[in-house]
């Protein structure tokens, strides 16, 4: 049995569209060459994100029917709270409608103008929340190295230097994002989290976990560090929560459901302040912007997600997929994590300079060649306007992410993606870059209008 064989069978199916070449060309033009603006009915394989795109289990679908839609104190909330407390060890549990609501609520309680949040890498929505609070988001990831099993770690040397330097007193929180989505989906090690705990104690700053992919991180840690033998993946996940002071998560990932998020923590006073914000913007704190049935599906998803057969399949299928993409000629980042395969578009398209968005060029060509939708995580997402107002300060790397929704695509779908990739690689030298003709100030990737460079 291949290690990546799906540990489930399929009970409900959904047809996928096969738009023609002419339809794909027209869709790209109409979308202003921005993949986010292409309607899903014109996508064959959608690897834009693993967020909210998972297939629920039969147990989750049946949990929906037990949803208690009472406005206050629903049984669904009690079930959700019980599972989250058991998993995280945090007594205070606040559901919210999705991850960025959690980020905004807790980060705006902790940060003000001139403060600093430091992280292994803030995800784009996390960075947006930090900046909206008037604070600066500083990313200190370890340097990428294929031989490093824990490429998601934070760099201690740079962290210590920041904390003991002139601006050290401005640092008001430390965020470990597990796994490190913006930086290749690499896991964060337990050792890294332990040292972060120590450093946070020494400097009296709160240690926050962005636990959106806590189970996948725990599996990769389990797999890659011998010290975890004799323990379960769930115990490893719990150890991360124990080390931190508080967490938030987008439950659209490892909650294996289509919507949801949470804040969980020890500090009763901070929880009280966050709860007031939940009431203001999300709803009564026992539903936090969700339906009762969503909370039931999430409670069930949070139990299923640490199943080791499921996680092994998740990690091994990503590893296998990285192999077929590499055979197709794409420069893939290794080692692979679970939720996505990342490709270095900068290496595939060295003739396109960063300000002409090589990662966007690859994303768009994958769509044109086979209606495959991927995400750019390069200068369109992480670039910053330069001081001259016109040219961007490029992102550290020009990555394209092939996100793998949970329990949705089979190996033959992924083989199709590799065939499409092979066709794109064959004409890589002819691809051209893009320039931005319209953009918003915050998270411009969602709305920008682009034009091919002549
Ligand atoms: N934190 C991480 C690490 C994320 O990956 C995301 C979302 C969020 C927070 C925000 O959560 O979407 O529920 O509001 N990531 C998605 C992605 C969008 O495609 O990686 P949200």
PDB file of C-alpha atoms and ligand atoms in Angstrom, residues 48-51 97-101 103 123-126 177-179 181 210 212-213 248-253 260 339 375 401 446, ligand 1:
ATOM      1  CA  UNK A  48      -5.574  28.443  -4.655  1.00  0.00           C
ATOM      2  CA  UNK A  49      -5.876  27.556  -1.000  1.00  0.00           C
ATOM      3  CA  UNK A  50      -6.363  24.781   1.532  1.00  0.00           C
ATOM      4  CA  UNK A  51      -8.520  27.207   3.537  1.00  0.00           C
ATOM      5  CA  UNK A  97     -15.962  33.479  12.112  1.00  0.00           C
ATOM      6  CA  UNK A  98     -12.442  32.988  10.706  1.00  0.00           C
ATOM      7  CA  UNK A  99      -8.754  33.435  11.459  1.00  0.00           C
ATOM      8  CA  UNK A 100      -8.377  37.094  10.618  1.00  0.00           C
ATOM      9  CA  UNK A 101     -11.175  38.068  13.023  1.00  0.00           C
ATOM     10  CA  UNK A 103      -6.020  38.098  14.737  1.00  0.00           C
ATOM     11  CA  UNK A 123       0.882  35.510   7.370  1.00  0.00           C
ATOM     12  CA  UNK A 124      -0.423  38.337   5.137  1.00  0.00           C
ATOM     13  CA  UNK A 125      -3.656  38.784   7.123  1.00  0.00           C
ATOM     14  CA  UNK A 126      -1.678  38.742  10.394  1.00  0.00           C
ATOM     15  CA  UNK A 177       3.038  30.558  12.944  1.00  0.00           C
ATOM     16  CA  UNK A 178       2.781  26.764  12.758  1.00  0.00           C
ATOM     17  CA  UNK A 179       3.345  25.648  10.076  1.00  0.00           C
ATOM     18  CA  UNK A 181       2.656  29.194   5.625  1.00  0.00           C
ATOM     19  CA  UNK A 210      -0.936  31.044  15.125  1.00  0.00           C
ATOM     20  CA  UNK A 212      -4.023  27.378  11.952  1.00  0.00           C
ATOM     21  CA  UNK A 213      -2.126  24.206  10.938  1.00  0.00           C
ATOM     22  CA  UNK A 248      -5.562  31.831  17.564  1.00  0.00           C
ATOM     23  CA  UNK A 249      -6.390  29.728  14.542  1.00  0.00           C
ATOM     24  CA  UNK A 250      -8.164  29.817  11.265  1.00  0.00           C
ATOM     25  CA  UNK A 251     -10.203  26.621  11.621  1.00  0.00           C
ATOM     26  CA  UNK A 252     -10.741  26.635   7.858  1.00  0.00           C
ATOM     27  CA  UNK A 253      -7.519  24.618   7.739  1.00  0.00           C
ATOM     28  CA  UNK A 260     -14.508  29.124  11.528  1.00  0.00           C
ATOM     29  CA  UNK A 339      -0.713  21.625   3.048  1.00  0.00           C
ATOM     30  CA  UNK A 375      -1.420  31.191  -5.465  1.00  0.00           C
ATOM     31  CA  UNK A 401       1.994  27.710  -3.822  1.00  0.00           C
ATOM     32  CA  UNK A 446      -7.003  40.103  -4.069  1.00  0.00           C
TER      33      UNK A 446
HETATM   34  N1  LIG B   1      -2.899  32.495   9.708  1.00  0.00           N
HETATM   35  C1  LIG B   1      -2.415  31.677   8.764  1.00  0.00           C
HETATM   36  C2  LIG B   1      -1.124  30.960   9.004  1.00  0.00           C
HETATM   37  C3  LIG B   1      -3.104  31.516   7.555  1.00  0.00           C
HETATM   38  O1  LIG B   1      -2.603  30.705   6.628  1.00  0.00           O
HETATM   39  C4  LIG B   1      -4.320  32.213   7.366  1.00  0.00           C
HETATM   40  C5  LIG B   1      -5.069  32.078   6.120  1.00  0.00           C
HETATM   41  C6  LIG B   1      -4.795  33.031   8.389  1.00  0.00           C
HETATM   42  C7  LIG B   1      -4.055  33.146   9.546  1.00  0.00           C
HETATM   43  C8  LIG B   1      -6.081  33.810   8.246  1.00  0.00           C
HETATM   44  O2  LIG B   1      -7.166  32.976   8.386  1.00  0.00           O
HETATM   45  O3  LIG B   1      -8.319  33.054   6.165  1.00  0.00           O
HETATM   46  O4  LIG B   1      -9.465  32.165   8.200  1.00  0.00           O
HETATM   47  O5  LIG B   1      -9.033  34.588   7.977  1.00  0.00           O
HETATM   48  N2  LIG B   1      -4.602  31.534   5.105  1.00  0.00           N
HETATM   49  C9  LIG B   1      -5.304  31.263   3.863  1.00  0.00           C
HETATM   50  C10 LIG B   1      -4.330  30.703   2.875  1.00  0.00           C
HETATM   51  C11 LIG B   1      -6.154  32.356   3.352  1.00  0.00           C
HETATM   52  O6  LIG B   1      -4.702  30.593   1.692  1.00  0.00           O
HETATM   53  O7  LIG B   1      -3.238  30.321   3.253  1.00  0.00           O
HETATM   54  P1  LIG B   1      -8.566  33.219   7.634  1.00  0.00           P
END
